[in-house]
Amino acid sequence: MAASVETVTNPPQQTQQKRKHRGRLLDLKRLKKNWQLYVLIIPTFLCFLIFSYIPMYGVLIAFKDYVPVLGVWNSPWVGFKYFNQFFQSYYFWDLLRNTMGIQIYGLIVGFPLPIILALALNEMKDGFWKKFSQTVTYAPNFISVVVMGGMIIAFLDPSTGIINHAIQAFGLKPIAFMNDPRWFKNVYVLSGVWQGTGWGSVIYLAALAGVDPALHEAAIVDGASRLQRIWHINLPAIVPTMVILLIMNVGSLFSMGYEKILLLQNPLNLSSSNVIATFVYKQGLLDGQYSYAAAVGLFNSAINAILLIAVNKIAQKVSDTSLW
C-alpha cells in the first residue's frame, strides 16, 4: 500500500521540482541575455536604496523621545505618545480638513483636464499651431516652485497685480486673494492645474499614439463623426492609463509638498493653508520636535498607503487594470 502511495505521489512532486528547475534556468538565461539592461538599472536601484530605504530606520524616532546626543537607538521608548498627542490636539481636524480639501479639489479639477487636452492635441494636424499649443501648455511645468510662488503673489497683488487690474477694468473692487482664507484653495489648485496640465497630457498623448489608424479608417467608412471616434476609439484606448494614474493620484492624496504652500502661506490665510506637510516642516525643522514631527509624518504616510491599497483593490474588481 505504501509503495502504491509513493508511486502516485512522487511523480507530481518530481514534475513540480523539474518545472522549478527549468524556471530558474530560464531566469538565468534571461539575466545573461539582458545583462546590459540590469546594469542600467543599478544606479536607480542604488539611489532608491541609499536615499529611500536605508533612512527608513529613522521612523523609530516616532516611537521614541529622540535626543540627538543619545542617537536613535539609545533614545528612550515612549510608544504611541506622540501619535496620541497629535490625535488629541485641537488642530488635528483642521490640518486633516485643509489637506483633504486642497488635494481632493485638485484631483477633481486637475485629473480630467490633461485627458481633455491630450484628446484635443491629438485631433490637431501636425504643423505650427500644434507645436505652438504644445509649447505653451508644456512650458509652465519647467518654472521652479519659488518663481511660481513669486509670480502668483505678484499677479494677485491688490494694488499692482495684473489680475486685480483686469478686475478693476470691469468696474469691480480689487480682491486681496492672498489675504483671504476663502480664496487660498482656489489660488493653490488653479495655479497647479495651469502649471501641470500640459505636462500631464504627455503620457496620454503617448497612449493615443498607439491607437491603430485602421480603427479610425473603418469608423470613417461607417460614417462615424469625429466626436464619435474620440468617444469610441481614442477614449477607450487611454482608459488603462487613466486608471493607473488615478490610483497613483489617490494613493498620494496626502503627499502634498510643503514648498509651494509654504511660499503662499501668511498669517492671514493660515486657517486654510495650514496642512500636514507644512505642520511637519515647522514642528521638525523649525521647532526641533523631531519625534513629534516624525509621528505626524508616519501617520501621513500610513494613510497614503491605505488609500493606495484600497483604490487598487477597487480598480481590480471594477476593471482589469491595477498596479499589481
PDB file of C-alpha atoms in Angstrom:
ATOM      1  CA  MET A   1       0.000   0.000   0.000  1.00  0.00           C
ATOM      2  CA  ALA A   2       2.849   2.366   0.908  1.00  0.00           C
ATOM      3  CA  ALA A   3       4.596   1.587  -2.379  1.00  0.00           C
ATOM      4  CA  SER A   4       1.469   2.395  -4.366  1.00  0.00           C
ATOM      5  CA  VAL A   5       1.079   5.712  -2.497  1.00  0.00           C
ATOM      6  CA  GLU A   6       4.691   6.605  -3.287  1.00  0.00           C
ATOM      7  CA  THR A   7       4.230   5.805  -6.972  1.00  0.00           C
ATOM      8  CA  VAL A   8       1.154   8.067  -7.043  1.00  0.00           C
ATOM      9  CA  THR A   9       2.607  10.986  -5.091  1.00  0.00           C
ATOM     10  CA  ASN A  10       6.224  11.043  -6.237  1.00  0.00           C
ATOM     11  CA  PRO A  11       5.727  11.759  -9.969  1.00  0.00           C
ATOM     12  CA  PRO A  12       3.768  15.008  -9.381  1.00  0.00           C
ATOM     13  CA  GLN A  13       6.410  16.144  -6.880  1.00  0.00           C
ATOM     14  CA  GLN A  14       9.163  15.380  -9.352  1.00  0.00           C
ATOM     15  CA  THR A  15       7.392  17.265 -12.132  1.00  0.00           C
ATOM     16  CA  GLN A  16       6.986  20.296  -9.847  1.00  0.00           C
ATOM     17  CA  GLN A  17      10.676  20.211  -8.998  1.00  0.00           C
ATOM     18  CA  LYS A  18      11.581  19.918 -12.679  1.00  0.00           C
ATOM     19  CA  ARG A  19       9.362  22.906 -13.502  1.00  0.00           C
ATOM     20  CA  LYS A  20      11.003  24.998 -10.784  1.00  0.00           C
ATOM     21  CA  HIS A  21      14.448  23.981 -12.024  1.00  0.00           C
ATOM     22  CA  ARG A  22      13.535  24.867 -15.611  1.00  0.00           C
ATOM     23  CA  GLY A  23      12.133  28.214 -14.440  1.00  0.00           C
ATOM     24  CA  ARG A  24      15.384  29.031 -12.663  1.00  0.00           C
ATOM     25  CA  LEU A  25      17.398  28.112 -15.751  1.00  0.00           C
ATOM     26  CA  LEU A  26      15.187  30.345 -17.905  1.00  0.00           C
ATOM     27  CA  ASP A  27      15.633  33.221 -15.435  1.00  0.00           C
ATOM     28  CA  LEU A  28      19.415  32.802 -15.548  1.00  0.00           C
ATOM     29  CA  LYS A  29      19.373  32.728 -19.350  1.00  0.00           C
ATOM     30  CA  ARG A  30      17.300  35.916 -19.459  1.00  0.00           C
ATOM     31  CA  LEU A  31      19.640  37.557 -16.965  1.00  0.00           C
ATOM     32  CA  LYS A  32      22.697  36.666 -19.052  1.00  0.00           C
ATOM     33  CA  LYS A  33      20.994  37.732 -22.271  1.00  0.00           C
ATOM     34  CA  ASN A  34      19.795  41.122 -20.961  1.00  0.00           C
ATOM     35  CA  TRP A  35      22.610  41.909 -18.510  1.00  0.00           C
ATOM     36  CA  GLN A  36      23.113  45.359 -20.054  1.00  0.00           C
ATOM     37  CA  LEU A  37      19.587  46.384 -19.029  1.00  0.00           C
ATOM     38  CA  TYR A  38      20.195  45.271 -15.442  1.00  0.00           C
ATOM     39  CA  VAL A  39      23.443  47.286 -15.356  1.00  0.00           C
ATOM     40  CA  LEU A  40      21.482  50.370 -16.425  1.00  0.00           C
ATOM     41  CA  ILE A  41      19.026  49.783 -13.564  1.00  0.00           C
ATOM     42  CA  ILE A  42      21.778  49.592 -10.909  1.00  0.00           C
ATOM     43  CA  PRO A  43      22.212  53.414 -10.425  1.00  0.00           C
ATOM     44  CA  THR A  44      18.471  53.889  -9.944  1.00  0.00           C
ATOM     45  CA  PHE A  45      18.323  50.909  -7.598  1.00  0.00           C
ATOM     46  CA  LEU A  46      21.219  52.257  -5.521  1.00  0.00           C
ATOM     47  CA  CYS A  47      19.624  55.704  -5.431  1.00  0.00           C
ATOM     48  CA  PHE A  48      16.388  54.313  -4.007  1.00  0.00           C
ATOM     49  CA  LEU A  49      18.264  52.035  -1.632  1.00  0.00           C
ATOM     50  CA  ILE A  50      20.517  54.752  -0.224  1.00  0.00           C
ATOM     51  CA  PHE A  51      18.095  57.666  -0.092  1.00  0.00           C
ATOM     52  CA  SER A  52      14.709  55.940   0.385  1.00  0.00           C
ATOM     53  CA  TYR A  53      15.068  52.543   2.084  1.00  0.00           C
ATOM     54  CA  ILE A  54      18.136  52.774   4.334  1.00  0.00           C
ATOM     55  CA  PRO A  55      16.918  56.014   6.021  1.00  0.00           C
ATOM     56  CA  MET A  56      13.608  54.292   6.874  1.00  0.00           C
ATOM     57  CA  TYR A  57      15.093  53.139  10.168  1.00  0.00           C
ATOM     58  CA  GLY A  58      14.696  56.787  11.187  1.00  0.00           C
ATOM     59  CA  VAL A  59      10.936  56.300  11.656  1.00  0.00           C
ATOM     60  CA  LEU A  60      11.874  54.731  15.000  1.00  0.00           C
ATOM     61  CA  ILE A  61      12.109  58.225  16.476  1.00  0.00           C
ATOM     62  CA  ALA A  62       8.324  58.494  16.088  1.00  0.00           C
ATOM     63  CA  PHE A  63       8.090  55.934  18.916  1.00  0.00           C
ATOM     64  CA  LYS A  64      10.933  57.410  20.965  1.00  0.00           C
ATOM     65  CA  ASP A  65      11.707  60.590  22.857  1.00  0.00           C
ATOM     66  CA  TYR A  66      14.525  61.384  20.474  1.00  0.00           C
ATOM     67  CA  VAL A  67      17.573  63.145  21.863  1.00  0.00           C
ATOM     68  CA  PRO A  68      20.243  63.911  19.224  1.00  0.00           C
ATOM     69  CA  VAL A  69      23.065  63.372  21.724  1.00  0.00           C
ATOM     70  CA  LEU A  70      21.845  59.858  22.560  1.00  0.00           C
ATOM     71  CA  GLY A  71      21.094  58.899  18.961  1.00  0.00           C
ATOM     72  CA  VAL A  72      18.211  56.912  17.526  1.00  0.00           C
ATOM     73  CA  TRP A  73      18.898  53.596  19.260  1.00  0.00           C
ATOM     74  CA  ASN A  74      19.704  54.938  22.734  1.00  0.00           C
ATOM     75  CA  SER A  75      16.805  57.380  22.993  1.00  0.00           C
ATOM     76  CA  PRO A  76      14.056  56.186  25.391  1.00  0.00           C
ATOM     77  CA  TRP A  77      10.946  54.461  24.026  1.00  0.00           C
ATOM     78  CA  VAL A  78       7.624  56.279  24.504  1.00  0.00           C
ATOM     79  CA  GLY A  79       5.361  54.127  22.322  1.00  0.00           C
ATOM     80  CA  PHE A  80       2.401  55.962  20.790  1.00  0.00           C
ATOM     81  CA  LYS A  81       2.771  59.059  22.970  1.00  0.00           C
ATOM     82  CA  TYR A  82       3.266  61.493  20.089  1.00  0.00           C
ATOM     83  CA  PHE A  83       0.573  59.876  17.951  1.00  0.00           C
ATOM     84  CA  ASN A  84      -1.941  60.321  20.773  1.00  0.00           C
ATOM     85  CA  GLN A  85      -0.735  63.877  21.290  1.00  0.00           C
ATOM     86  CA  PHE A  86      -1.387  64.656  17.637  1.00  0.00           C
ATOM     87  CA  PHE A  87      -4.798  62.944  17.538  1.00  0.00           C
ATOM     88  CA  GLN A  88      -5.959  64.765  20.673  1.00  0.00           C
ATOM     89  CA  SER A  89      -4.671  68.189  19.600  1.00  0.00           C
ATOM     90  CA  TYR A  90      -7.132  70.943  18.727  1.00  0.00           C
ATOM     91  CA  TYR A  91      -5.579  71.457  15.289  1.00  0.00           C
ATOM     92  CA  PHE A  92      -5.787  67.785  14.170  1.00  0.00           C
ATOM     93  CA  TRP A  93      -9.108  68.074  12.352  1.00  0.00           C
ATOM     94  CA  ASP A  94      -8.176  71.460  10.855  1.00  0.00           C
ATOM     95  CA  LEU A  95      -4.988  70.010   9.358  1.00  0.00           C
ATOM     96  CA  LEU A  96      -6.859  66.958   8.073  1.00  0.00           C
ATOM     97  CA  ARG A  97      -9.670  69.046   6.587  1.00  0.00           C
ATOM     98  CA  ASN A  98      -7.316  71.503   4.877  1.00  0.00           C
ATOM     99  CA  THR A  99      -5.104  68.747   3.449  1.00  0.00           C
ATOM    100  CA  MET A 100      -8.008  66.679   2.135  1.00  0.00           C
ATOM    101  CA  GLY A 101      -9.868  69.754   0.878  1.00  0.00           C
ATOM    102  CA  ILE A 102      -6.958  71.011  -1.219  1.00  0.00           C
ATOM    103  CA  GLN A 103      -5.964  67.594  -2.565  1.00  0.00           C
ATOM    104  CA  ILE A 104      -9.478  66.387  -3.426  1.00  0.00           C
ATOM    105  CA  TYR A 105     -10.245  69.735  -5.048  1.00  0.00           C
ATOM    106  CA  GLY A 106      -7.039  69.434  -7.072  1.00  0.00           C
ATOM    107  CA  LEU A 107      -7.865  65.849  -8.071  1.00  0.00           C
ATOM    108  CA  ILE A 108     -11.383  66.719  -9.237  1.00  0.00           C
ATOM    109  CA  VAL A 109     -10.246  69.728 -11.256  1.00  0.00           C
ATOM    110  CA  GLY A 110      -6.790  68.625 -12.330  1.00  0.00           C
ATOM    111  CA  PHE A 111      -7.308  64.975 -13.293  1.00  0.00           C
ATOM    112  CA  PRO A 112      -9.675  65.314 -16.306  1.00  0.00           C
ATOM    113  CA  LEU A 113      -8.007  68.385 -17.858  1.00  0.00           C
ATOM    114  CA  PRO A 114      -4.836  66.607 -19.128  1.00  0.00           C
ATOM    115  CA  ILE A 115      -7.101  63.993 -20.724  1.00  0.00           C
ATOM    116  CA  ILE A 116      -9.163  66.647 -22.499  1.00  0.00           C
ATOM    117  CA  LEU A 117      -6.025  68.497 -23.605  1.00  0.00           C
ATOM    118  CA  ALA A 118      -4.409  65.299 -24.919  1.00  0.00           C
ATOM    119  CA  LEU A 119      -7.530  64.405 -26.910  1.00  0.00           C
ATOM    120  CA  ALA A 120      -7.655  67.929 -28.342  1.00  0.00           C
ATOM    121  CA  LEU A 121      -3.962  67.988 -29.298  1.00  0.00           C
ATOM    122  CA  ASN A 122      -4.288  64.534 -30.835  1.00  0.00           C
ATOM    123  CA  GLU A 123      -7.000  65.833 -33.176  1.00  0.00           C
ATOM    124  CA  MET A 124      -4.889  68.777 -34.373  1.00  0.00           C
ATOM    125  CA  LYS A 125      -2.954  68.415 -37.616  1.00  0.00           C
ATOM    126  CA  ASP A 126       0.816  68.444 -37.389  1.00  0.00           C
ATOM    127  CA  GLY A 127       2.039  71.950 -38.033  1.00  0.00           C
ATOM    128  CA  PHE A 128       2.853  75.296 -36.456  1.00  0.00           C
ATOM    129  CA  TRP A 129      -0.275  75.649 -34.330  1.00  0.00           C
ATOM    130  CA  LYS A 130       0.018  72.183 -32.818  1.00  0.00           C
ATOM    131  CA  LYS A 131       3.676  72.757 -31.891  1.00  0.00           C
ATOM    132  CA  PHE A 132       2.839  76.207 -30.568  1.00  0.00           C
ATOM    133  CA  SER A 133      -0.020  74.848 -28.438  1.00  0.00           C
ATOM    134  CA  GLN A 134       2.162  72.088 -27.033  1.00  0.00           C
ATOM    135  CA  THR A 135       4.953  74.530 -26.180  1.00  0.00           C
ATOM    136  CA  VAL A 136       2.587  76.970 -24.471  1.00  0.00           C
ATOM    137  CA  THR A 137       0.949  74.245 -22.380  1.00  0.00           C
ATOM    138  CA  TYR A 138       4.194  72.403 -21.507  1.00  0.00           C
ATOM    139  CA  ALA A 139       6.279  75.478 -20.605  1.00  0.00           C
ATOM    140  CA  PRO A 140       4.758  76.262 -17.170  1.00  0.00           C
ATOM    141  CA  ASN A 141       5.884  72.860 -15.874  1.00  0.00           C
ATOM    142  CA  PHE A 142       9.519  73.988 -16.067  1.00  0.00           C
ATOM    143  CA  ILE A 143       9.000  77.029 -13.846  1.00  0.00           C
ATOM    144  CA  SER A 144      10.541  76.441 -10.415  1.00  0.00           C
ATOM    145  CA  VAL A 145       8.362  76.435  -7.313  1.00  0.00           C
ATOM    146  CA  VAL A 146       9.995  79.591  -5.925  1.00  0.00           C
ATOM    147  CA  VAL A 147       9.495  81.501  -9.162  1.00  0.00           C
ATOM    148  CA  MET A 148       5.921  80.231  -9.399  1.00  0.00           C
ATOM    149  CA  GLY A 149       5.182  81.420  -5.860  1.00  0.00           C
ATOM    150  CA  GLY A 150       6.610  84.860  -6.646  1.00  0.00           C
ATOM    151  CA  MET A 151       4.567  85.081  -9.854  1.00  0.00           C
ATOM    152  CA  ILE A 152       1.333  84.195  -8.050  1.00  0.00           C
ATOM    153  CA  ILE A 153       1.920  86.762  -5.313  1.00  0.00           C
ATOM    154  CA  ALA A 154       2.838  89.437  -7.883  1.00  0.00           C
ATOM    155  CA  PHE A 155      -0.108  88.721 -10.197  1.00  0.00           C
ATOM    156  CA  LEU A 156      -2.628  88.695  -7.326  1.00  0.00           C
ATOM    157  CA  ASP A 157      -1.355  91.791  -5.505  1.00  0.00           C
ATOM    158  CA  PRO A 158      -4.350  94.052  -4.659  1.00  0.00           C
ATOM    159  CA  SER A 159      -2.688  97.244  -5.919  1.00  0.00           C
ATOM    160  CA  THR A 160      -0.185  96.232  -8.623  1.00  0.00           C
ATOM    161  CA  GLY A 161      -1.306  92.734  -9.699  1.00  0.00           C
ATOM    162  CA  ILE A 162      -2.409  92.191 -13.291  1.00  0.00           C
ATOM    163  CA  ILE A 163      -5.428  90.121 -12.154  1.00  0.00           C
ATOM    164  CA  ASN A 164      -6.766  92.948  -9.999  1.00  0.00           C
ATOM    165  CA  HIS A 165      -6.138  95.448 -12.795  1.00  0.00           C
ATOM    166  CA  ALA A 166      -8.362  93.294 -15.009  1.00  0.00           C
ATOM    167  CA  ILE A 167     -10.993  93.139 -12.250  1.00  0.00           C
ATOM    168  CA  GLN A 168     -10.929  96.925 -11.860  1.00  0.00           C
ATOM    169  CA  ALA A 169     -11.303  97.315 -15.626  1.00  0.00           C
ATOM    170  CA  PHE A 170     -14.776  95.765 -15.263  1.00  0.00           C
ATOM    171  CA  GLY A 171     -15.655  98.263 -12.533  1.00  0.00           C
ATOM    172  CA  LEU A 172     -15.200  95.872  -9.615  1.00  0.00           C
ATOM    173  CA  LYS A 173     -13.220  96.332  -6.431  1.00  0.00           C
ATOM    174  CA  PRO A 174      -9.768  94.694  -6.132  1.00  0.00           C
ATOM    175  CA  ILE A 175      -9.608  91.438  -4.162  1.00  0.00           C
ATOM    176  CA  ALA A 176      -6.889  90.595  -1.651  1.00  0.00           C
ATOM    177  CA  PHE A 177      -6.602  86.966  -2.819  1.00  0.00           C
ATOM    178  CA  MET A 178      -3.588  86.038  -0.690  1.00  0.00           C
ATOM    179  CA  ASN A 179      -5.016  87.564   2.485  1.00  0.00           C
ATOM    180  CA  ASP A 180      -8.441  85.932   2.324  1.00  0.00           C
ATOM    181  CA  PRO A 181      -8.610  82.292   3.519  1.00  0.00           C
ATOM    182  CA  ARG A 182     -11.613  81.670   1.278  1.00  0.00           C
ATOM    183  CA  TRP A 183      -9.513  82.203  -1.860  1.00  0.00           C
ATOM    184  CA  PHE A 184      -6.438  80.202  -0.874  1.00  0.00           C
ATOM    185  CA  LYS A 185      -7.611  76.764  -2.097  1.00  0.00           C
ATOM    186  CA  ASN A 186      -8.688  78.230  -5.444  1.00  0.00           C
ATOM    187  CA  VAL A 187      -5.372  80.018  -5.922  1.00  0.00           C
ATOM    188  CA  TYR A 188      -3.300  76.969  -4.974  1.00  0.00           C
ATOM    189  CA  VAL A 189      -5.253  74.422  -7.030  1.00  0.00           C
ATOM    190  CA  LEU A 190      -5.835  76.516 -10.163  1.00  0.00           C
ATOM    191  CA  SER A 191      -2.204  77.645 -10.322  1.00  0.00           C
ATOM    192  CA  GLY A 192      -1.157  73.997 -10.014  1.00  0.00           C
ATOM    193  CA  VAL A 193      -3.559  72.995 -12.771  1.00  0.00           C
ATOM    194  CA  TRP A 194      -2.177  75.737 -15.038  1.00  0.00           C
ATOM    195  CA  GLN A 195       1.364  74.576 -14.354  1.00  0.00           C
ATOM    196  CA  GLY A 196       0.859  70.819 -14.666  1.00  0.00           C
ATOM    197  CA  THR A 197      -1.928  70.210 -17.190  1.00  0.00           C
ATOM    198  CA  GLY A 198       0.260  70.382 -20.287  1.00  0.00           C
ATOM    199  CA  TRP A 199       2.928  68.123 -18.873  1.00  0.00           C
ATOM    200  CA  GLY A 200       0.317  65.683 -17.570  1.00  0.00           C
ATOM    201  CA  SER A 201      -1.099  65.293 -21.079  1.00  0.00           C
ATOM    202  CA  VAL A 202       2.194  63.874 -22.420  1.00  0.00           C
ATOM    203  CA  ILE A 203       1.550  60.353 -21.128  1.00  0.00           C
ATOM    204  CA  TYR A 204      -1.950  60.354 -22.618  1.00  0.00           C
ATOM    205  CA  LEU A 205      -0.577  61.512 -25.968  1.00  0.00           C
ATOM    206  CA  ALA A 206       1.880  58.613 -25.837  1.00  0.00           C
ATOM    207  CA  ALA A 207      -1.014  56.207 -25.234  1.00  0.00           C
ATOM    208  CA  LEU A 208      -3.013  57.755 -28.098  1.00  0.00           C
ATOM    209  CA  ALA A 209      -0.032  57.305 -30.427  1.00  0.00           C
ATOM    210  CA  GLY A 210      -0.508  53.537 -30.088  1.00  0.00           C
ATOM    211  CA  VAL A 211      -4.063  53.570 -31.447  1.00  0.00           C
ATOM    212  CA  ASP A 212      -4.313  51.624 -34.698  1.00  0.00           C
ATOM    213  CA  PRO A 213      -5.158  54.053 -37.584  1.00  0.00           C
ATOM    214  CA  ALA A 214      -7.149  51.253 -39.207  1.00  0.00           C
ATOM    215  CA  LEU A 215      -9.781  51.639 -36.485  1.00  0.00           C
ATOM    216  CA  HIS A 216     -10.315  55.292 -37.437  1.00  0.00           C
ATOM    217  CA  GLU A 217     -10.397  54.428 -41.124  1.00  0.00           C
ATOM    218  CA  ALA A 218     -13.050  51.780 -40.531  1.00  0.00           C
ATOM    219  CA  ALA A 219     -15.066  54.179 -38.374  1.00  0.00           C
ATOM    220  CA  ILE A 220     -14.918  56.874 -41.077  1.00  0.00           C
ATOM    221  CA  VAL A 221     -16.159  54.368 -43.650  1.00  0.00           C
ATOM    222  CA  ASP A 222     -19.062  53.519 -41.318  1.00  0.00           C
ATOM    223  CA  GLY A 223     -19.944  57.224 -41.106  1.00  0.00           C
ATOM    224  CA  ALA A 224     -18.699  57.971 -37.575  1.00  0.00           C
ATOM    225  CA  SER A 225     -18.177  61.626 -36.739  1.00  0.00           C
ATOM    226  CA  ARG A 226     -15.014  62.972 -35.101  1.00  0.00           C
ATOM    227  CA  LEU A 227     -16.640  63.109 -31.669  1.00  0.00           C
ATOM    228  CA  GLN A 228     -17.876  59.539 -32.058  1.00  0.00           C
ATOM    229  CA  ARG A 229     -14.370  58.368 -32.972  1.00  0.00           C
ATOM    230  CA  ILE A 230     -12.931  60.171 -29.951  1.00  0.00           C
ATOM    231  CA  TRP A 231     -15.547  58.638 -27.658  1.00  0.00           C
ATOM    232  CA  HIS A 232     -15.485  55.077 -29.005  1.00  0.00           C
ATOM    233  CA  ILE A 233     -11.841  54.692 -30.115  1.00  0.00           C
ATOM    234  CA  ASN A 234      -9.473  57.194 -28.512  1.00  0.00           C
ATOM    235  CA  LEU A 235     -11.023  57.329 -25.060  1.00  0.00           C
ATOM    236  CA  PRO A 236     -11.165  53.529 -24.521  1.00  0.00           C
ATOM    237  CA  ALA A 237      -7.522  53.331 -25.656  1.00  0.00           C
ATOM    238  CA  ILE A 238      -6.360  55.539 -22.758  1.00  0.00           C
ATOM    239  CA  VAL A 239      -8.655  54.095 -20.081  1.00  0.00           C
ATOM    240  CA  PRO A 240      -5.913  51.771 -18.661  1.00  0.00           C
ATOM    241  CA  THR A 241      -3.554  54.755 -18.398  1.00  0.00           C
ATOM    242  CA  MET A 242      -6.297  56.798 -16.746  1.00  0.00           C
ATOM    243  CA  VAL A 243      -6.932  54.068 -14.163  1.00  0.00           C
ATOM    244  CA  ILE A 244      -3.238  53.703 -13.285  1.00  0.00           C
ATOM    245  CA  LEU A 245      -2.766  57.467 -12.894  1.00  0.00           C
ATOM    246  CA  LEU A 246      -5.971  57.761 -10.869  1.00  0.00           C
ATOM    247  CA  ILE A 247      -4.751  55.048  -8.487  1.00  0.00           C
ATOM    248  CA  MET A 248      -1.408  56.806  -8.084  1.00  0.00           C
ATOM    249  CA  ASN A 249      -3.051  60.206  -7.568  1.00  0.00           C
ATOM    250  CA  VAL A 250      -5.448  58.910  -4.932  1.00  0.00           C
ATOM    251  CA  GLY A 251      -2.607  56.978  -3.293  1.00  0.00           C
ATOM    252  CA  SER A 252      -0.651  60.216  -2.906  1.00  0.00           C
ATOM    253  CA  LEU A 253      -3.655  62.216  -1.722  1.00  0.00           C
ATOM    254  CA  PHE A 254      -1.895  63.238   1.500  1.00  0.00           C
ATOM    255  CA  SER A 255       1.567  63.589  -0.092  1.00  0.00           C
ATOM    256  CA  MET A 256       1.424  67.252  -0.982  1.00  0.00           C
ATOM    257  CA  GLY A 257       4.741  69.084  -0.907  1.00  0.00           C
ATOM    258  CA  TYR A 258       5.222  71.874   1.582  1.00  0.00           C
ATOM    259  CA  GLU A 259       7.348  74.147  -0.658  1.00  0.00           C
ATOM    260  CA  LYS A 260       4.699  75.923  -2.731  1.00  0.00           C
ATOM    261  CA  ILE A 261       2.103  76.092   0.010  1.00  0.00           C
ATOM    262  CA  LEU A 262       4.708  77.481   2.411  1.00  0.00           C
ATOM    263  CA  LEU A 263       5.640  80.209  -0.094  1.00  0.00           C
ATOM    264  CA  LEU A 264       1.993  81.270  -0.418  1.00  0.00           C
ATOM    265  CA  GLN A 265       1.237  80.980   3.287  1.00  0.00           C
ATOM    266  CA  ASN A 266       0.882  84.012   5.566  1.00  0.00           C
ATOM    267  CA  PRO A 267      -0.742  84.669   8.961  1.00  0.00           C
ATOM    268  CA  LEU A 268      -3.960  85.910   7.327  1.00  0.00           C
ATOM    269  CA  ASN A 269      -4.677  82.765   5.281  1.00  0.00           C
ATOM    270  CA  LEU A 270      -3.262  80.290   7.823  1.00  0.00           C
ATOM    271  CA  SER A 271      -6.693  78.890   8.656  1.00  0.00           C
ATOM    272  CA  SER A 272      -6.934  77.477   5.112  1.00  0.00           C
ATOM    273  CA  SER A 273      -3.270  76.964   4.225  1.00  0.00           C
ATOM    274  CA  ASN A 274      -2.031  75.095   7.295  1.00  0.00           C
ATOM    275  CA  VAL A 275      -1.728  71.460   6.142  1.00  0.00           C
ATOM    276  CA  ILE A 276       0.043  68.364   7.444  1.00  0.00           C
ATOM    277  CA  ALA A 277       3.127  68.921   5.236  1.00  0.00           C
ATOM    278  CA  THR A 278       3.762  72.452   6.488  1.00  0.00           C
ATOM    279  CA  PHE A 279       2.982  71.393  10.062  1.00  0.00           C
ATOM    280  CA  VAL A 280       5.618  68.632   9.914  1.00  0.00           C
ATOM    281  CA  TYR A 281       8.148  71.088   8.458  1.00  0.00           C
ATOM    282  CA  LYS A 282       7.555  73.661  11.182  1.00  0.00           C
ATOM    283  CA  GLN A 283       7.487  71.160  14.051  1.00  0.00           C
ATOM    284  CA  GLY A 284      10.520  69.205  12.888  1.00  0.00           C
ATOM    285  CA  LEU A 285      12.926  71.680  11.316  1.00  0.00           C
ATOM    286  CA  LEU A 286      11.925  74.970  12.911  1.00  0.00           C
ATOM    287  CA  ASP A 287      10.843  73.935  16.427  1.00  0.00           C
ATOM    288  CA  GLY A 288      13.153  70.908  16.762  1.00  0.00           C
ATOM    289  CA  GLN A 289      10.387  68.499  17.863  1.00  0.00           C
ATOM    290  CA  TYR A 290      11.793  65.640  15.827  1.00  0.00           C
ATOM    291  CA  SER A 291       9.842  62.787  17.380  1.00  0.00           C
ATOM    292  CA  TYR A 292       6.542  64.622  17.162  1.00  0.00           C
ATOM    293  CA  ALA A 293       7.138  65.594  13.510  1.00  0.00           C
ATOM    294  CA  ALA A 294       8.197  62.015  12.667  1.00  0.00           C
ATOM    295  CA  ALA A 295       4.996  60.648  14.230  1.00  0.00           C
ATOM    296  CA  VAL A 296       2.822  63.036  12.212  1.00  0.00           C
ATOM    297  CA  GLY A 297       4.753  62.245   9.020  1.00  0.00           C
ATOM    298  CA  LEU A 298       4.442  58.495   9.632  1.00  0.00           C
ATOM    299  CA  PHE A 299       0.692  58.861  10.146  1.00  0.00           C
ATOM    300  CA  ASN A 300       0.528  60.765   6.851  1.00  0.00           C
ATOM    301  CA  SER A 301       2.435  58.018   5.014  1.00  0.00           C
ATOM    302  CA  ALA A 302       0.273  55.279   6.561  1.00  0.00           C
ATOM    303  CA  ILE A 303      -2.903  56.984   5.311  1.00  0.00           C
ATOM    304  CA  ASN A 304      -1.394  57.206   1.816  1.00  0.00           C
ATOM    305  CA  ALA A 305      -0.507  53.508   1.857  1.00  0.00           C
ATOM    306  CA  ILE A 306      -4.023  52.535   2.964  1.00  0.00           C
ATOM    307  CA  LEU A 307      -5.600  54.688   0.244  1.00  0.00           C
ATOM    308  CA  LEU A 308      -3.291  53.238  -2.411  1.00  0.00           C
ATOM    309  CA  ILE A 309      -4.101  49.630  -1.476  1.00  0.00           C
ATOM    310  CA  ALA A 310      -7.832  50.318  -1.191  1.00  0.00           C
ATOM    311  CA  VAL A 311      -8.117  52.112  -4.537  1.00  0.00           C
ATOM    312  CA  ASN A 312      -6.013  49.437  -6.242  1.00  0.00           C
ATOM    313  CA  LYS A 313      -8.315  46.705  -4.893  1.00  0.00           C
ATOM    314  CA  ILE A 314     -11.356  48.614  -6.147  1.00  0.00           C
ATOM    315  CA  ALA A 315      -9.728  49.005  -9.582  1.00  0.00           C
ATOM    316  CA  GLN A 316      -9.044  45.258  -9.683  1.00  0.00           C
ATOM    317  CA  LYS A 317     -12.716  44.483  -9.088  1.00  0.00           C
ATOM    318  CA  VAL A 318     -14.118  47.150 -11.389  1.00  0.00           C
ATOM    319  CA  SER A 319     -11.643  46.758 -14.251  1.00  0.00           C
ATOM    320  CA  ASP A 320      -8.750  44.571 -15.354  1.00  0.00           C
ATOM    321  CA  THR A 321      -6.202  47.342 -14.760  1.00  0.00           C
ATOM    322  CA  SER A 322      -4.287  47.760 -11.495  1.00  0.00           C
ATOM    323  CA  LEU A 323      -0.796  48.380 -10.160  1.00  0.00           C
ATOM    324  CA  TRP A 324      -0.301  44.748  -9.105  1.00  0.00           C
TER     325      TRP A 324
END
